[in-house]
CSV table of C-alpha atoms in Angstrom, one decimal:
chain,number,residue,atom,x,y,z
E,1,MET,CA,1.4,-0.2,25.3
E,2,ASP,CA,3.1,-3.6,25.7
E,3,GLU,CA,0.1,-5.9,25.7
E,4,LYS,CA,-0.2,-8.3,22.7
E,5,LEU,CA,-2.7,-7.5,20.0
E,6,PRO,CA,-5.5,-10.1,19.6
E,7,VAL,CA,-4.9,-11.0,16.0
E,8,LEU,CA,-8.2,-12.7,15.2
E,9,GLU,CA,-10.2,-10.1,17.1
E,10,ILE,CA,-8.7,-7.1,15.3
E,11,ALA,CA,-9.0,-8.9,11.9
E,12,ALA,CA,-12.7,-9.6,12.5
E,13,GLU,CA,-13.3,-6.1,13.8
E,14,ALA,CA,-11.6,-4.7,10.7
E,15,TRP,CA,-14.0,-6.5,8.4
E,16,ARG,CA,-17.0,-5.4,10.5
E,17,LEU,CA,-15.8,-1.8,10.3
E,18,GLY,CA,-15.3,-2.2,6.5
E,19,ALA,CA,-18.8,-3.6,6.1
E,20,ARG,CA,-20.2,-0.6,8.1
E,21,ALA,CA,-18.5,1.9,5.8
E,22,PHE,CA,-19.4,0.2,2.5
E,23,VAL,CA,-22.9,1.5,1.8
E,24,PRO,CA,-22.3,5.2,2.9
E,25,ASN,CA,-19.3,5.4,0.6
E,26,LEU,CA,-20.8,3.9,-2.5
E,27,PRO,CA,-20.9,7.3,-4.3
E,28,TRP,CA,-17.1,7.7,-3.8
E,29,LEU,CA,-16.5,4.2,-4.9
E,30,GLY,CA,-18.5,4.7,-8.0
E,31,LEU,CA,-16.6,7.9,-8.9
E,32,LEU,CA,-13.3,6.2,-8.3
E,33,MET,CA,-14.5,3.3,-10.6
E,34,VAL,CA,-15.4,5.8,-13.4
E,35,LEU,CA,-12.0,7.6,-13.1
E,36,ALA,CA,-10.1,4.3,-13.1
E,37,GLY,CA,-12.1,3.2,-16.1
E,38,LEU,CA,-11.3,6.4,-18.0
E,39,TYR,CA,-7.6,6.1,-17.0
E,40,ARG,CA,-7.3,2.6,-18.4
E,41,LEU,CA,-9.2,3.7,-21.5
E,42,VAL,CA,-6.8,6.5,-22.2
E,43,LEU,CA,-3.8,4.3,-21.7
E,44,GLY,CA,-5.1,2.1,-24.5
E,45,MET,CA,-5.6,5.1,-26.8
E,46,GLU,CA,-3.0,6.0,-29.5
E,47,VAL,CA,-3.8,9.7,-29.8
E,48,ASN,CA,-1.9,12.9,-29.2
E,49,GLY,CA,-2.2,14.1,-25.6
E,50,ALA,CA,-3.1,10.7,-24.2
E,51,VAL,CA,-0.1,10.9,-21.7
E,52,ILE,CA,-1.2,14.3,-20.4
E,53,ILE,CA,-4.8,13.2,-20.0
E,54,ALA,CA,-3.6,10.0,-18.2
E,55,LEU,CA,-1.5,12.1,-15.8
E,56,ASN,CA,-4.4,14.4,-15.0
E,57,LEU,CA,-6.6,11.3,-14.4
E,58,MET,CA,-3.9,9.9,-12.1
E,59,ALA,CA,-4.0,13.1,-10.1
E,60,ALA,CA,-7.8,13.0,-10.0
E,61,VAL,CA,-7.7,9.3,-8.8
E,62,PHE,CA,-5.3,10.3,-6.0
E,63,PHE,CA,-7.5,13.2,-4.7
E,64,VAL,CA,-10.7,11.3,-5.0
E,65,GLY,CA,-9.0,8.4,-3.4
E,66,VAL,CA,-8.0,10.6,-0.4
E,67,ALA,CA,-11.6,11.9,-0.2
E,68,PHE,CA,-12.9,8.3,-0.3
E,69,SER,CA,-10.4,7.4,2.5
E,70,LEU,CA,-11.5,10.3,4.6
E,71,SER,CA,-15.1,9.4,4.2
E,72,ILE,CA,-14.4,5.8,5.2
E,73,TYR,CA,-12.6,6.8,8.4
E,74,ARG,CA,-15.4,9.2,9.3
E,75,ALA,CA,-18.0,6.4,8.8
E,76,MET,CA,-16.0,4.1,11.0
E,77,LEU,CA,-15.5,6.7,13.6
E,78,GLY,CA,-19.1,7.9,13.4
E,79,ALA,CA,-17.9,11.6,13.5
E,80,ARG,CA,-16.8,14.2,10.9
E,81,THR,CA,-13.3,14.5,12.2
E,82,GLY,CA,-10.1,15.3,10.3
E,83,LYS,CA,-9.6,17.5,7.3
E,84,PHE,CA,-9.1,16.6,3.6
E,85,LEU,CA,-5.8,18.6,3.2
E,86,GLN,CA,-4.4,17.0,6.4
E,87,LEU,CA,-5.0,13.5,4.9
E,88,VAL,CA,-3.5,14.6,1.5
E,89,HIS,CA,-0.4,15.7,3.3
E,90,ALA,CA,-0.2,12.5,5.3
E,91,ASN,CA,-0.7,10.3,2.2
E,92,LEU,CA,1.9,12.2,0.2
E,93,ALA,CA,4.5,11.9,2.9
E,94,LEU,CA,3.7,8.2,3.3
E,95,TYR,CA,4.0,7.5,-0.4
E,96,LEU,CA,7.2,9.4,-0.7
E,97,ALA,CA,8.7,7.5,2.3
E,98,VAL,CA,7.8,4.2,0.7
E,99,LEU,CA,9.0,5.3,-2.7
E,100,PHE,CA,12.3,6.6,-1.3
E,101,VAL,CA,13.1,3.2,0.3
E,102,GLY,CA,11.7,1.3,-2.7
E,103,VAL,CA,14.0,3.1,-5.1
E,104,PHE,CA,17.1,2.1,-3.2
E,105,ILE,CA,15.9,-1.5,-3.0
E,106,ALA,CA,15.0,-1.6,-6.7
E,107,PHE,CA,18.4,-0.1,-7.7
E,108,PHE,CA,20.2,-2.7,-5.6
E,109,LEU,CA,18.2,-5.6,-7.0
E,110,ALA,CA,18.7,-4.3,-10.6
E,111,ILE,CA,22.5,-4.4,-10.3
E,112,LEU,CA,22.7,-7.6,-8.2
E,113,PRO,CA,22.1,-10.1,-11.1
E,114,GLY,CA,25.0,-8.6,-13.0
E,115,ILE,CA,27.3,-8.9,-10.0
E,116,LEU,CA,26.2,-12.5,-9.4
E,117,LEU,CA,26.6,-13.5,-13.1
E,118,GLU,CA,30.1,-12.1,-13.1
E,119,ALA,CA,30.9,-13.9,-9.9
E,120,SER,CA,29.5,-17.2,-11.1
E,121,GLY,CA,31.5,-17.0,-14.3
E,122,ARG,CA,28.6,-17.9,-16.5
E,123,THR,CA,29.0,-15.0,-18.9
E,124,ASP,CA,31.3,-12.1,-19.5
E,125,LEU,CA,28.9,-9.2,-19.5
E,126,GLY,CA,29.7,-6.2,-21.6
E,127,ALA,CA,28.0,-3.5,-23.7
E,128,GLU,CA,27.8,-5.8,-26.6
E,129,THR,CA,26.3,-8.8,-24.8
E,130,ALA,CA,22.9,-9.6,-26.3
E,131,PRO,CA,20.0,-9.4,-23.8
E,132,ALA,CA,18.9,-13.0,-24.7
E,133,VAL,CA,22.4,-14.2,-23.6
E,134,VAL,CA,22.1,-12.4,-20.3
E,135,GLN,CA,18.6,-13.7,-19.7
E,136,ALA,CA,19.6,-17.3,-20.5
E,137,ALA,CA,22.6,-17.0,-18.2
E,138,PHE,CA,20.4,-15.6,-15.4
E,139,MET,CA,17.9,-18.4,-15.7
E,140,ASP,CA,20.7,-20.9,-15.7
E,141,MET,CA,22.1,-19.3,-12.5
E,142,LEU,CA,18.8,-19.3,-10.5
E,143,PRO,CA,18.9,-22.9,-9.3
E,144,THR,CA,22.5,-22.4,-8.0
E,145,ALA,CA,23.7,-20.8,-4.8
E,146,TYR,CA,24.2,-17.5,-6.6
E,147,GLY,CA,20.5,-17.7,-7.6
E,148,ALA,CA,19.6,-18.4,-3.9
E,149,VAL,CA,21.5,-15.2,-2.9
E,150,PHE,CA,19.4,-13.2,-5.4
E,151,LEU,CA,16.1,-14.7,-4.2
E,152,ILE,CA,17.0,-14.0,-0.6
E,153,ALA,CA,17.8,-10.4,-1.5
E,154,CYS,CA,14.4,-10.1,-3.2
E,155,ALA,CA,12.7,-11.5,-0.1
E,156,LEU,CA,14.6,-9.1,2.2
E,157,GLY,CA,13.6,-6.2,0.0
E,158,LEU,CA,10.0,-7.2,0.0
E,159,TRP,CA,10.1,-7.7,3.8
E,160,ALA,CA,11.6,-4.2,4.3
E,161,LEU,CA,8.8,-2.6,2.3
E,162,CYS,CA,6.1,-4.6,4.1
E,163,PHE,CA,7.7,-3.8,7.5
E,164,LEU,CA,7.6,-0.1,6.6
E,165,ALA,CA,4.0,-0.3,5.5
E,166,VAL,CA,2.9,-2.2,8.7
E,167,ARG,CA,4.8,0.2,11.0
E,168,LEU,CA,3.1,3.2,9.3
E,169,LEU,CA,-0.4,1.5,9.2
E,170,LEU,CA,-1.9,4.0,11.6
E,171,VAL,CA,-0.9,7.2,9.8
E,172,GLY,CA,-4.3,7.8,8.0
E,173,ALA,CA,-6.5,6.7,10.9
E,174,ALA,CA,-4.5,8.8,13.4
E,175,THR,CA,-4.6,11.9,11.2
E,176,VAL,CA,-8.4,11.7,10.8
E,177,SER,CA,-9.0,10.8,14.5
E,178,ARG,CA,-6.8,13.5,16.0
E,179,GLY,CA,-7.5,16.2,13.4
E,180,GLU,CA,-3.8,16.8,12.8
E,181,THR,CA,-1.3,15.4,10.3
E,182,MET,CA,0.4,12.3,11.7
E,183,VAL,CA,3.1,10.6,9.7
E,184,PHE,CA,6.2,9.3,11.5
E,185,ARG,CA,4.6,10.3,14.8
E,186,THR,CA,2.7,7.0,14.8
E,187,TRP,CA,5.9,5.0,14.3
E,188,PRO,CA,6.6,4.4,18.1
E,189,TRP,CA,3.0,3.2,18.6
E,190,THR,CA,3.5,0.1,16.5
E,191,LYS,CA,6.8,-0.8,18.0
E,192,ARG,CA,6.9,-4.5,19.1
E,193,HIS,CA,3.5,-5.1,17.3
E,194,ALA,CA,4.7,-5.5,13.7
E,195,PHE,CA,4.5,-9.3,13.7
E,196,ARG,CA,0.9,-9.5,15.0
E,197,LEU,CA,-0.1,-6.6,12.7
E,198,SER,CA,1.4,-8.6,9.8
E,199,LEU,CA,-0.6,-11.6,10.7
E,200,ALA,CA,-3.8,-9.6,10.8
E,201,ALA,CA,-2.8,-7.9,7.5
E,202,LEU,CA,-2.7,-11.4,5.8
E,203,VAL,CA,-6.5,-11.4,6.3
E,204,THR,CA,-7.3,-7.8,5.7
E,205,HIS,CA,-4.7,-6.8,3.1
E,206,VAL,CA,-2.9,-9.7,1.4
E,207,ALA,CA,-5.8,-12.1,0.9
E,208,PRO,CA,-8.3,-9.5,-0.6
E,209,PHE,CA,-5.5,-7.8,-2.7
E,210,GLY,CA,-4.3,-11.2,-4.1
E,211,SER,CA,-7.9,-12.2,-4.9
E,212,ALA,CA,-8.5,-8.9,-6.7
E,213,VAL,CA,-5.3,-9.3,-8.8
E,214,ALA,CA,-6.2,-12.9,-9.6
E,215,ILE,CA,-9.8,-12.0,-10.7
E,216,ASN,CA,-8.6,-9.1,-12.8
E,217,ALA,CA,-6.0,-11.3,-14.5
E,218,GLY,CA,-8.8,-13.8,-15.3
E,219,LEU,CA,-11.1,-11.1,-16.6
E,220,ASN,CA,-8.6,-9.3,-18.9
E,221,PRO,CA,-8.7,-12.0,-21.7
E,222,VAL,CA,-12.5,-12.0,-21.5
E,223,LEU,CA,-12.9,-8.2,-21.7
E,224,GLY,CA,-10.5,-7.9,-24.6
E,225,THR,CA,-8.8,-4.8,-25.9
E,226,SER,CA,-11.7,-2.7,-27.1
E,227,ALA,CA,-12.5,0.7,-25.7
E,228,ALA,CA,-15.4,-0.7,-23.7
E,229,GLY,CA,-13.2,-3.6,-22.5
E,230,HIS,CA,-10.5,-1.2,-21.2
E,231,PHE,CA,-13.1,1.0,-19.4
E,232,ILE,CA,-14.9,-1.9,-17.8
E,233,GLY,CA,-11.6,-3.5,-16.8
E,234,GLY,CA,-10.4,-0.4,-15.0
E,235,ALA,CA,-13.7,0.1,-13.3
E,236,LEU,CA,-14.0,-3.5,-12.2
E,237,GLY,CA,-10.4,-3.3,-11.0
E,238,ILE,CA,-11.4,-0.7,-8.4
E,239,LEU,CA,-14.5,-2.7,-7.5
E,240,MET,CA,-12.5,-5.8,-6.9
E,241,LEU,CA,-10.1,-3.8,-4.7
E,242,ALA,CA,-13.0,-2.5,-2.5
E,243,PRO,CA,-12.7,-5.2,0.1
E,244,PHE,CA,-8.9,-4.6,0.4
E,245,ILE,CA,-9.5,-0.8,0.8
E,246,LEU,CA,-12.3,-1.2,3.3
E,247,ALA,CA,-10.7,-3.9,5.4
E,248,GLY,CA,-7.3,-2.2,5.3
E,249,HIS,CA,-8.9,1.0,6.7
E,250,GLY,CA,-10.8,-1.2,9.1
E,251,LEU,CA,-7.6,-2.7,10.5
E,252,ALA,CA,-6.1,0.7,11.2
E,253,MET,CA,-9.2,1.8,13.0
E,254,ALA,CA,-9.5,-1.4,15.0
E,255,VAL,CA,-5.9,-1.1,16.1
E,256,LEU,CA,-5.7,2.7,16.7
E,257,PRO,CA,-7.5,2.8,20.1
E,258,ARG,CA,-5.4,-0.1,21.3
E,259,LEU,CA,-2.0,1.5,20.4
E,260,MET,CA,-2.6,5.3,20.5
E,261,PRO,CA,-1.3,6.8,23.7
E,262,ASP,CA,-3.7,8.7,25.9
E,263,PRO,CA,-3.5,12.5,25.5
E,264,ASP,CA,-1.9,12.9,28.9
E,265,GLU,CA,0.6,10.2,28.1
E,266,ALA,CA,1.3,11.8,24.7
E,267,SER,CA,1.9,15.1,26.4
E,268,GLU,CA,4.4,13.5,28.8
E,269,ILE,CA,6.2,11.9,25.9
E,270,ALA,CA,6.4,15.2,24.0
E,271,SER,CA,7.7,17.0,27.1
E,272,VAL,CA,10.4,14.4,27.7
E,273,GLU,CA,11.5,14.5,24.0
């Protein structure tokens, strides 16, 4: 489909769908809050086996999160479509794809400062160079043209990850809606729509996520480092992310019927390929 997406319309519809799915999914949200609270509590514990417990809690958070996501999509669709394992498969494939790209970007950005520092002649880096010297040289380089190159590289890396996330926005919604695992099969659907999807995502993803991070940062000093503070902080972190989760799912569901090809059209495409 080549028609332009109505940015304001799909953003508003995303929030409406998110609001519709909120109450029916309160039990899943509550369970996720408890697990996140326990996870943060365990991270603050200095006891034997804390790492193993934390890893198990991470796995539990993932699987409960997928069940939460499936329930959200079903509430928005108004039908019990899709299967849990299909969505697990789709999510794992999506995370691995983003991680794969992210590792290469992170590796490049990790070695770039050293290359730029050597090129700028500010310090002769070696095994014996003190970290404080390197950090001071890096901060001194930032206002220069070499620093601009590094900042541009960081911006391009962030853009690449965001572009990948936007192009794969429909993976979960399509998997639940069609009842089959959809990962890169949705990639052609978002072609030529990345910019408008990004504009809508500013309202459904960036704004609520940024607000959640800011609120959590403000609450951390208040909650303190006690066991109760760690647990409450983890639980409130998930609660603050609820608008981001719901609106993010809502955007995918609002866009899906506009970009998903008709079954007949999809069959023709498959036969041509």
